[in-house]
């Protein structure tokens, strides 16, 4: 990963006083809040597109990014767009106080808050410490050298209890009575064998058929499934052939069987 | 056990642990009184500094932790291919300070104090392990309380919260 | 840089790394030749041993690594373990019980008994040495059979399998 220092953002167009030095702020939102606080800019003057342009240019420049910085940008951009949207909407409808007004008011409150001012001073003091403190690098715990089966401690009764629990679960697991399923599966599955018979006699009587026609007239889901399985099995046994035609697939009897009459398919237990 | 042996054992334990180990647990397991453990720790710590060793012993609010000597940080990062943690933004510093001085605090309290929504910054500090959730306040909504961690003390070069610089006087009294 | 400084720096680097660090990387980043690095490492390693320090320096296949001194292993384990002795999860207890009472058993048998997939738990018990593989069942697929070990007996304070508590009454007869 490319190592990135926090980028510097220039907000020349929106900064009213040129005397304010452009500081190397860690995030653009920080910079904006700082400037707002010092009355150097007004939130109305912030051109969202201007900042977004810088942001996008920055993204293009860096293929690999420090995710932390990138996420700060995304958060900032989203925040600004939100404020701007609220502003635009409020210009048209005189609604409740806008986010912008709230922000400005909260900034004023913030200026008034003495406690906060003092805390900020102290925070800056702490910030200097931080630059030292981050250089104390800690290490991850050492992986245990040996598995610790010996330090495990159980009494034999734990085994007993575990078994009792298992047995009680097993009782619960005895299969539910069939009557519960009667509603769900109202009839026996359609036998594949019967379906295969049907399909063959239909092909013998009416000649080749389209694939979909063979499924038509099925009364239930299981009959459909049976038809599908029967088709597969008949193809496997080379009784019928599936051919691709213009309008889709056609099913015809395999030529060797065409002349035979009364074919009884010999499909073994695959239903 | 002589004090020298205790020092060596302490070194081994703290090395293996990596994380801070509480004084209490050390005393209990080694069957030593607090004073002995503390003397050994202090001596070990001084020795590290005196001999310009590559490691340092930190005392953080009733716990001990080893860390690398700060003067080698740059070289270590280079070898291990690690980035220097980004500077804390002033927002993060503010939130960390509010939590440090007034802990345990709720998010609403921090928001009110700063006059802006601090959700993003609180999450950042949580991710960096500098603050943790510490129960909930017994009021409607049961908001989460936050407090600082040992990692906070470490990165701010403090060995306990008592070492926080005093706030300038006539600070307002405040509630959560 | 003097050899003493290199030693201290090496200590700091290896401490922060935790994992092994290759000689090559050390030489390259510190801009030192292999011999110098090796001399410093050897000296540091000897010093650790001589002074009965809590850490040791290992050289393994062109890498260096710090680890805690083996003579303190038991003590370290005691401290770093949680306060209460670790216990098996209820899943692990169930699997251990099934193996204990019905051994040798296959995984399929355990799965069926518990009604859930037990692969992870079986591996855990294998890793902990509480069960071992014991041949294969002579059926298609030749599934592995498991039985309990002496370590299992030790953990449960049993001197033989005959001392296992009697099974609860409603125990069903079952086959593999």
Coordinates of C-alpha atoms in Angstrom, one line a residue:
Chain A
X1 CA 0.0 0.0 0.0
X2 CA 1.2 3.4 -0.8
X3 CA 1.9 5.4 2.3
X4 CA -0.2 8.5 2.3
X5 CA 0.0 11.5 4.5
X6 CA -3.2 13.4 4.9
X7 CA -3.7 15.4 1.7
X8 CA -3.9 19.2 1.9
X9 CA -7.0 20.7 0.7
X10 CA -7.1 24.2 -0.8
X11 CA -10.3 26.0 -0.4
X12 CA -9.0 29.2 -1.9
X13 CA -12.3 30.2 -3.6
X14 CA -14.3 30.0 -0.4
X15 CA -11.9 31.4 2.1
X16 CA -12.6 35.0 2.6
X17 CA -9.5 36.0 4.4
X18 CA -6.3 35.4 2.6
X19 CA -4.4 35.9 5.8
X20 CA -5.6 32.6 7.2
X21 CA -2.8 30.2 6.5
X22 CA -3.8 27.0 4.8
X23 CA -3.1 24.4 7.4
X24 CA -2.4 20.8 6.8
X25 CA -5.7 19.5 8.2
X26 CA -6.2 15.8 8.6
X27 CA -9.6 15.8 6.9
X28 CA -11.4 18.3 4.7
X29 CA -14.4 18.3 7.0
X30 CA -12.2 19.4 9.8
X31 CA -10.9 22.2 7.7
X32 CA -14.4 23.3 6.8
X33 CA -15.6 23.2 10.4
X34 CA -12.5 25.1 11.5
X35 CA -13.1 27.8 8.9
X36 CA -16.8 28.0 9.7
X37 CA -16.0 28.4 13.3
X38 CA -13.7 31.3 12.6
X39 CA -16.2 33.0 10.4
X40 CA -13.9 32.8 7.5
X41 CA -16.4 31.2 5.3
X42 CA -20.1 30.8 5.1
X43 CA -21.6 27.4 4.5
X44 CA -23.6 28.9 1.6
X45 CA -20.3 29.7 -0.2
X46 CA -19.0 26.2 -0.1
X47 CA -19.2 24.8 -3.6
X48 CA -19.8 21.2 -3.2
X49 CA -18.9 20.5 -6.8
X50 CA -15.6 22.2 -6.3
X51 CA -14.7 20.0 -3.4
X52 CA -16.0 16.9 -5.1
X53 CA -13.8 17.7 -8.2
X54 CA -10.8 17.8 -6.0
X55 CA -11.9 14.6 -4.3
X56 CA -12.3 12.8 -7.6
X57 CA -9.0 14.0 -9.0
X58 CA -7.4 12.7 -5.8
X59 CA -9.1 9.4 -6.3
X60 CA -7.8 9.1 -9.8
X61 CA -4.3 10.0 -8.8
X62 CA -4.2 7.2 -6.2
X63 CA -5.0 3.8 -7.4
X64 CA -4.2 2.3 -4.1
X65 CA -5.3 4.3 -1.2
X66 CA -5.1 4.4 2.4
X67 CA -8.6 3.2 3.2
X68 CA -8.9 5.3 6.3
X69 CA -8.2 8.5 4.5
X70 CA -10.5 7.5 1.6
X71 CA -13.4 6.7 4.0
X72 CA -13.0 10.1 5.6
X73 CA -13.4 11.7 2.2
X74 CA -16.5 9.7 1.4
X75 CA -18.0 10.6 4.7
X76 CA -17.1 14.2 4.1
X77 CA -18.5 14.2 0.6
X78 CA -21.8 12.6 1.8
X79 CA -22.1 15.1 4.6
X80 CA -21.6 18.1 2.3
X81 CA -24.0 16.8 -0.3
X82 CA -26.6 16.3 2.5
X83 CA -26.1 19.9 3.7
X84 CA -26.3 21.3 0.2
X85 CA -29.4 19.3 -0.6
X86 CA -31.1 20.5 2.5
X87 CA -30.2 24.0 1.6
X88 CA -31.5 23.8 -1.9
X89 CA -34.8 22.2 -0.8
X90 CA -35.2 24.8 1.9
X91 CA -34.7 27.7 -0.5
X92 CA -37.9 26.6 -2.3
X93 CA -40.0 25.7 0.6
X94 CA -39.8 27.7 3.7
X95 CA -39.8 24.7 6.0
X96 CA -38.3 24.0 9.4
X97 CA -34.8 25.2 10.2
X98 CA -32.4 23.7 7.7
X99 CA -29.4 21.6 8.5
X100 CA -27.3 24.5 7.6
X101 CA -29.0 26.8 10.1
X102 CA -28.7 24.1 12.7
X103 CA -25.1 23.7 12.0
X104 CA -24.5 27.4 12.2
X105 CA -26.4 27.7 15.4
X106 CA -24.6 24.7 16.9
X107 CA -21.3 26.3 15.9
X108 CA -22.4 29.5 17.7
X109 CA -23.3 27.5 20.8
X110 CA -19.9 25.8 20.5
X111 CA -18.2 29.1 20.5
X112 CA -20.0 30.1 23.6
X113 CA -19.2 26.9 25.4
X114 CA -16.4 27.8 27.6
X115 CA -15.9 24.4 28.9
X116 CA -15.4 23.2 25.4
X117 CA -12.8 25.8 24.7
X118 CA -10.8 24.8 27.7
X119 CA -11.1 21.2 26.8
X120 CA -9.8 21.9 23.3
X121 CA -6.7 23.5 24.7
X122 CA -6.0 20.5 26.8
X123 CA -6.8 18.3 23.8
X124 CA -4.1 20.0 21.9
X125 CA -1.7 19.3 24.7
X126 CA -2.6 15.7 24.6
X127 CA -2.2 15.7 20.8
X128 CA 1.4 16.5 21.2
X129 CA 1.8 13.5 23.5
X130 CA 0.1 11.3 21.0
X131 CA 2.8 11.8 18.5
X132 CA 5.2 10.3 21.0
X133 CA 2.9 7.6 22.2
X134 CA 2.1 6.1 18.8
X135 CA 5.8 5.1 18.6
X136 CA 5.4 2.7 21.4
X137 CA 4.6 -0.4 19.3
X138 CA 3.0 -3.3 21.1
X139 CA 3.1 -6.9 20.0
X140 CA 0.4 -9.5 19.6
X141 CA 0.2 -12.3 22.3
X142 CA 2.5 -15.2 21.8
X143 CA 0.6 -18.3 20.6
X144 CA 0.4 -20.9 23.4
X145 CA 3.4 -23.3 23.1
X146 CA 1.5 -26.5 23.7
X147 CA -2.2 -27.3 23.6
X148 CA -3.5 -27.3 27.1
X149 CA -5.3 -30.5 27.6
X150 CA -3.9 -30.9 31.0
X151 CA -5.2 -27.7 32.3
X152 CA -8.7 -28.7 31.2
X153 CA -10.6 -29.8 34.2
X154 CA -13.9 -31.8 34.2
X155 CA -15.6 -34.3 36.5
X156 CA -16.9 -37.6 35.2
X157 CA -20.5 -36.4 35.8
X158 CA -20.0 -33.9 33.0
X159 CA -20.0 -36.9 30.6
X160 CA -23.1 -38.3 32.2
X161 CA -24.9 -35.0 31.9
X162 CA -23.8 -34.6 28.3
X163 CA -25.3 -38.0 27.5
X164 CA -28.5 -37.3 29.3
X165 CA -28.9 -34.2 27.2
X166 CA -28.2 -36.1 24.0
X167 CA -30.8 -38.7 24.9
X168 CA -33.4 -36.1 25.7
X169 CA -32.7 -34.4 22.3
X170 CA -33.0 -37.8 20.6
X171 CA -36.4 -38.3 22.0
X172 CA -37.4 -35.0 20.6
X173 CA -36.0 -35.9 17.3
X174 CA -38.2 -39.1 16.8
X175 CA -39.9 -38.5 13.4
X176 CA -43.2 -36.7 13.6
X177 CA -46.3 -38.8 12.8
X178 CA -47.2 -39.1 9.1
X179 CA -50.6 -37.4 9.6
X180 CA -48.8 -34.1 9.9
X181 CA -47.6 -34.4 6.3
X182 CA -51.0 -35.4 4.9
X183 CA -51.9 -31.8 4.3
X184 CA -48.6 -31.1 2.6
X185 CA -48.2 -34.2 0.4
X186 CA -51.8 -35.1 -0.3
X187 CA -51.1 -38.1 -2.6
X188 CA -48.5 -40.6 -3.3
X189 CA -45.8 -39.6 -5.8
X190 CA -46.7 -40.3 -9.4
X191 CA -44.9 -43.5 -10.4
X192 CA -42.2 -42.8 -13.0
X193 CA -42.8 -46.2 -14.5
X194 CA -46.4 -45.4 -15.3
X195 CA -45.4 -42.1 -16.8
X196 CA -42.8 -43.8 -19.0
X197 CA -45.5 -46.2 -20.3
X198 CA -47.8 -43.3 -21.0
X199 CA -45.2 -41.3 -22.9
X200 CA -44.2 -44.3 -25.0
X201 CA -47.7 -45.2 -26.0
X202 CA -48.4 -41.6 -26.8
X203 CA -45.4 -41.4 -29.1
X204 CA -46.4 -44.7 -30.8
X205 CA -50.0 -43.5 -31.4
X206 CA -49.5 -39.9 -32.3
X207 CA -46.0 -39.8 -33.7
X208 CA -43.2 -37.3 -32.7
X209 CA -44.2 -34.6 -30.3
X210 CA -42.7 -31.4 -29.1
X211 CA -41.0 -31.7 -25.7
X212 CA -43.3 -29.2 -24.0
X213 CA -46.4 -31.1 -25.3
X214 CA -45.3 -34.1 -23.3
X215 CA -45.6 -32.2 -20.1
X216 CA -48.9 -30.7 -20.9
X217 CA -51.9 -32.2 -19.1
X218 CA -50.0 -33.1 -16.0
X219 CA -52.3 -32.9 -13.1
X220 CA -49.8 -32.4 -10.3
X221 CA -46.3 -31.4 -9.5
X222 CA -45.3 -35.0 -8.8
X223 CA -46.6 -36.0 -12.3
X224 CA -44.5 -33.3 -13.8
X225 CA -41.4 -34.6 -12.0
X226 CA -42.3 -38.1 -13.0
X227 CA -42.6 -37.0 -16.6
X228 CA -39.2 -35.4 -16.5
X229 CA -37.5 -38.4 -14.9
X230 CA -39.2 -40.8 -17.3
X231 CA -38.0 -38.7 -20.2
X232 CA -34.4 -38.8 -18.9
X233 CA -34.6 -42.5 -18.3
X234 CA -36.1 -43.3 -21.7
X235 CA -33.4 -41.3 -23.4
X236 CA -30.7 -43.1 -21.4
X237 CA -32.2 -46.4 -22.4
X238 CA -32.3 -45.2 -26.1
X239 CA -36.0 -45.8 -26.4
X240 CA -36.6 -42.2 -27.5
X241 CA -34.5 -39.4 -29.0
X242 CA -34.5 -35.8 -28.3
X243 CA -33.9 -33.6 -31.4
X244 CA -33.3 -30.0 -31.7
X245 CA -35.6 -28.4 -34.3
X246 CA -36.6 -24.9 -35.3
X247 CA -39.4 -24.5 -32.9
X248 CA -37.6 -26.1 -30.0
X249 CA -37.0 -29.7 -29.0
X250 CA -38.9 -32.6 -30.5
X251 CA -39.2 -36.1 -29.1
X252 CA -39.5 -39.1 -31.3
X253 CA -39.2 -42.9 -30.9
X254 CA -35.8 -44.2 -31.5
X255 CA -35.8 -45.7 -35.1
X256 CA -35.1 -49.2 -34.0
X257 CA -38.2 -49.3 -32.0
X258 CA -40.5 -47.6 -34.4
X259 CA -41.8 -50.7 -36.0
X260 CA -42.3 -52.6 -32.8
X261 CA -45.7 -52.6 -31.3
X262 CA -46.8 -52.9 -27.7
X263 CA -43.6 -51.8 -26.3
X264 CA -43.4 -52.2 -22.6
X265 CA -40.6 -50.3 -21.2
X266 CA -38.5 -52.2 -18.7
X267 CA -37.6 -49.6 -16.2
X268 CA -36.3 -50.9 -13.0
X269 CA -36.8 -49.3 -9.7
X270 CA -36.0 -45.7 -10.2
X271 CA -39.1 -44.2 -9.0
Chain B
X1 CA 12.4 -15.9 44.6
X2 CA 14.9 -13.1 44.3
X3 CA 14.0 -9.8 42.8
X4 CA 16.2 -10.5 39.8
X5 CA 14.4 -13.7 39.1
X6 CA 11.0 -12.0 39.4
X7 CA 12.2 -9.4 36.9
X8 CA 13.1 -12.1 34.4
X9 CA 9.9 -13.9 34.9
X10 CA 7.9 -10.7 34.6
X11 CA 9.7 -10.1 31.3
X12 CA 8.8 -13.5 30.0
X13 CA 5.2 -13.1 31.1
X14 CA 4.7 -9.7 29.6
X15 CA 6.5 -10.7 26.4
X16 CA 4.2 -13.7 25.9
X17 CA 1.1 -11.7 26.9
X18 CA 1.6 -8.8 24.5
X19 CA -1.5 -7.2 25.9
X20 CA -1.5 -5.5 29.3
X21 CA -1.4 -7.8 32.3
X22 CA -3.0 -6.7 35.5
X23 CA -0.9 -6.3 38.6
X24 CA -3.6 -8.1 40.5
X25 CA -3.3 -11.2 38.4
X26 CA 0.5 -11.2 38.5
X27 CA 0.4 -11.0 42.3
X28 CA -2.2 -13.8 42.6
X29 CA -0.5 -16.2 40.3
X30 CA 3.1 -15.6 41.4
X31 CA 1.9 -15.4 45.0
X32 CA 3.8 -12.2 45.6
X33 CA 2.7 -9.0 47.2
X34 CA 2.0 -5.9 45.1
X35 CA 5.0 -4.1 46.4
X36 CA 7.4 -6.8 45.3
X37 CA 5.9 -7.0 41.8
X38 CA 5.9 -3.2 41.5
X39 CA 9.6 -3.0 42.6
X40 CA 10.6 -5.6 40.1
X41 CA 8.6 -3.9 37.3
X42 CA 10.1 -0.5 38.2
X43 CA 13.6 -1.9 38.2
X44 CA 13.1 -3.7 34.9
X45 CA 11.7 -0.6 33.3
X46 CA 14.6 1.5 34.5
X47 CA 17.1 -1.0 33.3
X48 CA 15.5 -1.0 29.8
X49 CA 15.9 2.7 29.6
X50 CA 19.4 2.9 31.1
X51 CA 20.8 0.3 28.7
X52 CA 18.9 1.9 25.7
X53 CA 17.3 -1.4 25.2
X54 CA 14.9 -2.1 22.3
X55 CA 11.9 -2.7 24.6
X56 CA 10.2 -0.6 27.3
X57 CA 7.9 -1.5 30.1
X58 CA 4.8 0.6 30.6
X59 CA 2.6 0.8 33.6
X60 CA -0.9 1.6 32.6
X61 CA -3.6 1.9 35.3
X62 CA -2.8 -1.2 37.3
X63 CA -1.5 -3.2 34.4
X64 CA 1.9 -3.7 32.8
X65 CA 2.7 -4.0 29.2
X66 CA 5.8 -4.2 27.1
X67 CA 6.3 -2.1 24.0
X68 CA 9.1 -1.3 21.6
X69 CA 11.4 1.6 22.4
X70 CA 9.9 4.7 20.7
X71 CA 13.3 5.8 19.3
X72 CA 13.3 2.8 17.0
X73 CA 9.8 3.2 15.8
X74 CA 10.6 4.5 12.4
X75 CA 13.1 1.7 11.7
X76 CA 10.8 -0.9 13.0
X77 CA 7.9 0.3 10.8
X78 CA 10.2 0.3 7.8
X79 CA 11.3 -3.3 8.4
X80 CA 7.8 -4.6 9.2
X81 CA 6.3 -2.6 6.4
X82 CA 3.8 -0.9 8.6
X83 CA 2.4 2.6 8.2
X84 CA 2.6 5.1 10.9
X85 CA -0.8 5.5 12.4
X86 CA -2.4 8.6 10.9
X87 CA -2.5 11.7 13.1
X88 CA -5.5 12.2 15.1
X89 CA -7.8 14.8 13.7
X90 CA -8.7 17.6 16.0
X91 CA -12.2 16.1 16.1
X92 CA -10.8 12.8 17.3
X93 CA -8.7 14.6 19.9
X94 CA -11.7 16.4 21.2
X95 CA -13.9 13.4 21.5
X96 CA -11.0 11.4 23.1
X97 CA -10.5 14.2 25.6
X98 CA -14.2 14.5 26.5
X99 CA -14.4 10.8 27.1
X100 CA -11.1 10.9 29.1
X101 CA -12.2 13.7 31.4
X102 CA -15.9 13.0 31.9
X103 CA -16.1 9.2 31.5
X104 CA -18.2 7.3 31.4
X105 CA -20.1 9.4 28.9
X106 CA -22.9 8.9 26.3
X107 CA -22.8 9.9 22.7
X108 CA -25.5 12.4 23.3
X109 CA -23.3 14.0 25.9
X110 CA -20.3 14.2 23.5
X111 CA -22.5 15.6 20.8
X112 CA -23.9 18.3 23.1
X113 CA -20.5 19.2 24.4
X114 CA -19.1 19.6 20.9
X115 CA -22.2 21.0 19.3
X116 CA -21.9 18.6 16.4
X117 CA -22.7 15.0 15.6
X118 CA -19.8 12.9 16.8
X119 CA -20.9 9.5 15.6
X120 CA -18.2 9.1 13.0
X121 CA -15.4 10.1 15.3
X122 CA -16.7 7.9 18.1
X123 CA -16.6 5.0 15.8
X124 CA -13.1 5.9 14.7
X125 CA -11.9 5.9 18.2
X126 CA -13.7 2.6 18.9
X127 CA -12.0 1.0 15.9
X128 CA -8.6 2.2 17.1
X129 CA -9.3 0.7 20.5
X130 CA -8.9 4.0 22.3
X131 CA -12.3 4.0 23.8
X132 CA -14.7 1.1 24.5
X133 CA -18.3 0.7 25.3
X134 CA -18.8 0.3 29.0
X135 CA -22.4 -0.5 29.9
X136 CA -25.5 1.6 29.4
X137 CA -26.9 4.5 31.2
X138 CA -30.0 3.7 33.2
X139 CA -32.3 6.3 31.5
X140 CA -34.9 5.8 28.8
X141 CA -33.3 4.5 25.6
X142 CA -30.5 3.0 27.7
X143 CA -27.7 4.9 25.8
X144 CA -24.3 3.3 25.5
X145 CA -21.6 4.6 27.8
X146 CA -18.0 5.0 26.7
X147 CA -14.7 5.1 28.5
X148 CA -11.1 5.2 27.6
X149 CA -8.8 2.1 27.4
X150 CA -5.3 1.3 28.3
X151 CA -4.4 1.8 24.7
X152 CA -5.6 5.4 25.1
X153 CA -3.2 5.8 28.0
X154 CA -0.4 4.3 26.0
X155 CA -0.7 6.5 23.0
X156 CA -1.1 9.6 25.1
X157 CA 2.0 8.7 27.1
X158 CA 0.0 8.5 30.4
X159 CA 0.3 5.8 33.0
X160 CA -3.0 6.6 34.6
X161 CA -6.0 8.9 34.1
X162 CA -4.8 10.9 37.1
X163 CA -1.9 12.1 34.9
X164 CA -4.3 13.9 32.5
X165 CA -3.4 17.5 32.5
X166 CA -5.7 19.5 34.7
X167 CA -8.4 21.4 33.0
X168 CA -8.3 25.2 33.3
X169 CA -10.4 26.4 36.3
X170 CA -14.0 27.6 36.4
X171 CA -15.0 24.8 34.1
X172 CA -18.7 24.2 34.1
X173 CA -20.3 21.4 36.0
X174 CA -22.0 19.1 33.6
X175 CA -24.3 16.1 33.5
X176 CA -24.6 13.3 31.0
Chain C
X1 CA 26.3 2.1 14.4
X2 CA 28.0 0.2 17.1
X3 CA 27.3 -3.5 17.7
X4 CA 25.6 -2.7 21.0
X5 CA 23.2 -0.3 19.2
X6 CA 22.5 -2.9 16.6
X7 CA 21.6 -5.4 19.3
X8 CA 19.1 -3.0 20.9
X9 CA 17.6 -2.1 17.6
X10 CA 17.3 -5.8 16.7
X11 CA 15.6 -6.4 20.0
X12 CA 13.1 -3.7 19.3
X13 CA 12.4 -5.0 15.8
X14 CA 12.0 -8.6 16.8
X15 CA 9.8 -7.6 19.7
X16 CA 7.4 -5.6 17.6
X17 CA 7.4 -8.3 14.9
X18 CA 6.5 -11.2 17.1
X19 CA 6.8 -13.4 14.0
X20 CA 10.1 -14.4 12.5
X21 CA 12.0 -11.7 10.6
X22 CA 14.3 -12.8 7.8
X23 CA 18.0 -12.0 8.0
X24 CA 17.9 -10.7 4.5
X25 CA 15.2 -8.2 5.2
X26 CA 17.1 -7.0 8.3
X27 CA 20.4 -6.6 6.4
X28 CA 18.7 -4.7 3.5
X29 CA 16.7 -2.3 5.6
X30 CA 19.4 -1.6 8.2
X31 CA 22.0 -1.5 5.4
X32 CA 24.3 -3.9 7.3
X33 CA 26.1 -7.0 6.1
X34 CA 25.0 -10.4 7.1
X35 CA 27.9 -11.0 9.4
X36 CA 27.3 -7.9 11.5
X37 CA 23.6 -8.7 11.9
X38 CA 24.5 -12.3 12.8
X39 CA 27.1 -11.3 15.3
X40 CA 24.6 -8.9 17.0
X41 CA 22.0 -11.6 17.1
X42 CA 24.3 -14.2 18.5
X43 CA 25.5 -11.8 21.2
X44 CA 22.0 -10.8 22.1
X45 CA 20.9 -14.4 22.3
X46 CA 23.8 -15.4 24.5
X47 CA 23.1 -12.5 26.8
X48 CA 19.5 -13.5 27.2
X49 CA 20.6 -17.0 28.2
X50 CA 23.4 -15.9 30.4
X51 CA 21.3 -13.5 32.4
X52 CA 18.4 -16.0 32.6
X53 CA 16.2 -13.4 30.9
X54 CA 12.5 -13.9 30.2
X55 CA 13.0 -13.9 26.5
X56 CA 15.0 -15.9 24.0
X57 CA 16.3 -15.3 20.5
X58 CA 15.8 -18.1 18.0
X59 CA 17.6 -18.4 14.7
X60 CA 15.6 -20.6 12.3
X61 CA 16.4 -21.0 8.6
X62 CA 17.7 -17.5 8.0
X63 CA 15.1 -15.9 10.3
X64 CA 15.3 -14.5 13.8
X65 CA 12.5 -14.6 16.3
X66 CA 12.0 -13.6 19.9
X67 CA 10.0 -15.9 22.1
X68 CA 9.4 -16.3 25.8
X69 CA 11.9 -18.4 27.8
X70 CA 10.8 -22.0 27.9
X71 CA 11.6 -22.3 31.7
X72 CA 8.8 -19.8 32.4
X73 CA 6.3 -21.6 30.2
X74 CA 4.2 -23.1 33.0
X75 CA 4.0 -19.9 34.9
X76 CA 3.2 -17.9 31.7
X77 CA 0.4 -20.4 30.9
X78 CA -1.0 -20.0 34.3
X79 CA -1.1 -16.2 34.1
X80 CA -2.4 -16.0 30.6
X81 CA -5.1 -18.6 31.1
X82 CA -8.4 -17.3 32.2
X83 CA -9.1 -17.3 35.9
X84 CA -11.2 -20.4 35.8
X85 CA -9.7 -23.5 34.3
X86 CA -10.9 -23.8 30.7
X87 CA -13.7 -26.1 30.1
X88 CA -14.9 -28.0 27.0
X89 CA -17.8 -26.5 25.2
X90 CA -21.1 -28.5 25.5
X91 CA -20.6 -29.6 21.9
X92 CA -17.2 -31.0 22.7
X93 CA -18.5 -32.6 25.9
X94 CA -21.2 -34.4 23.9
X95 CA -18.8 -35.7 21.3
X96 CA -16.3 -36.8 23.9
X97 CA -19.1 -38.6 25.7
X98 CA -20.3 -40.4 22.6
X99 CA -16.8 -41.5 21.8
X100 CA -16.2 -42.5 25.4
X101 CA -19.3 -44.7 25.8
X102 CA -19.5 -46.2 22.3
X103 CA -15.9 -46.3 21.1
X104 CA -14.7 -47.0 18.6
X105 CA -17.1 -44.8 16.6
X106 CA -17.2 -43.2 13.2
X107 CA -17.9 -39.6 12.5
X108 CA -21.2 -40.5 10.8
X109 CA -22.3 -42.2 14.0
X110 CA -21.5 -39.1 16.1
X111 CA -23.3 -36.9 13.6
X112 CA -26.3 -39.1 13.6
X113 CA -26.3 -39.3 17.4
X114 CA -26.1 -35.6 17.8
X115 CA -28.3 -34.7 14.8
X116 CA -25.7 -32.1 13.7
X117 CA -22.5 -32.0 11.8
X118 CA -19.6 -32.7 14.3
X119 CA -16.6 -32.4 12.0
X120 CA -15.3 -29.2 13.7
X121 CA -15.7 -30.5 17.2
X122 CA -14.1 -33.9 16.4
X123 CA -11.1 -32.0 15.0
X124 CA -10.9 -29.9 18.1
X125 CA -10.8 -33.0 20.3
X126 CA -8.2 -34.6 18.0
X127 CA -6.1 -31.4 18.3
X128 CA -6.4 -31.5 22.0
X129 CA -5.3 -35.1 22.1
X130 CA -8.5 -36.2 23.8
X131 CA -9.5 -38.6 21.1
X132 CA -7.4 -40.4 18.4
X133 CA -8.0 -42.1 15.1
X134 CA -8.1 -45.9 15.7
X135 CA -8.3 -47.7 12.4
X136 CA -11.2 -47.8 9.9
X137 CA -14.5 -49.5 9.8
X138 CA -14.7 -52.4 7.3
X139 CA -17.7 -51.0 5.3
X140 CA -17.8 -49.1 2.0
X141 CA -16.0 -45.8 2.3
X142 CA -13.9 -47.2 5.1
X143 CA -14.7 -44.5 7.6
X144 CA -12.2 -43.6 10.3
X145 CA -12.9 -44.9 13.8
X146 CA -12.2 -42.8 16.9
X147 CA -11.5 -43.7 20.5
X148 CA -10.6 -41.7 23.7
X149 CA -7.0 -41.3 25.0
X150 CA -5.3 -41.2 28.3
X151 CA -5.4 -37.4 28.1
X152 CA -9.2 -37.8 28.0
X153 CA -9.1 -39.9 31.2
X154 CA -6.8 -37.3 32.9
X155 CA -9.1 -34.4 32.0
X156 CA -12.1 -36.1 33.5
X157 CA -10.2 -37.4 36.5
X158 CA -10.8 -41.1 35.6
X159 CA -8.3 -43.8 36.0
X160 CA -9.9 -46.1 33.4
X161 CA -12.9 -46.2 31.1
X162 CA -14.6 -48.6 33.5
X163 CA -15.0 -45.7 35.8
X164 CA -17.3 -43.8 33.4
X165 CA -20.5 -43.0 35.1
X166 CA -23.4 -45.3 34.2
X167 CA -25.4 -44.2 31.2
X168 CA -28.8 -42.6 31.9
X169 CA -31.6 -45.2 31.8
X170 CA -33.4 -44.3 28.7
X171 CA -30.2 -45.0 26.7
X172 CA -31.2 -46.6 23.4
X173 CA -29.3 -49.4 21.9
X174 CA -27.6 -48.3 18.7
X175 CA -25.3 -49.5 16.0
X176 CA -22.5 -47.8 14.1

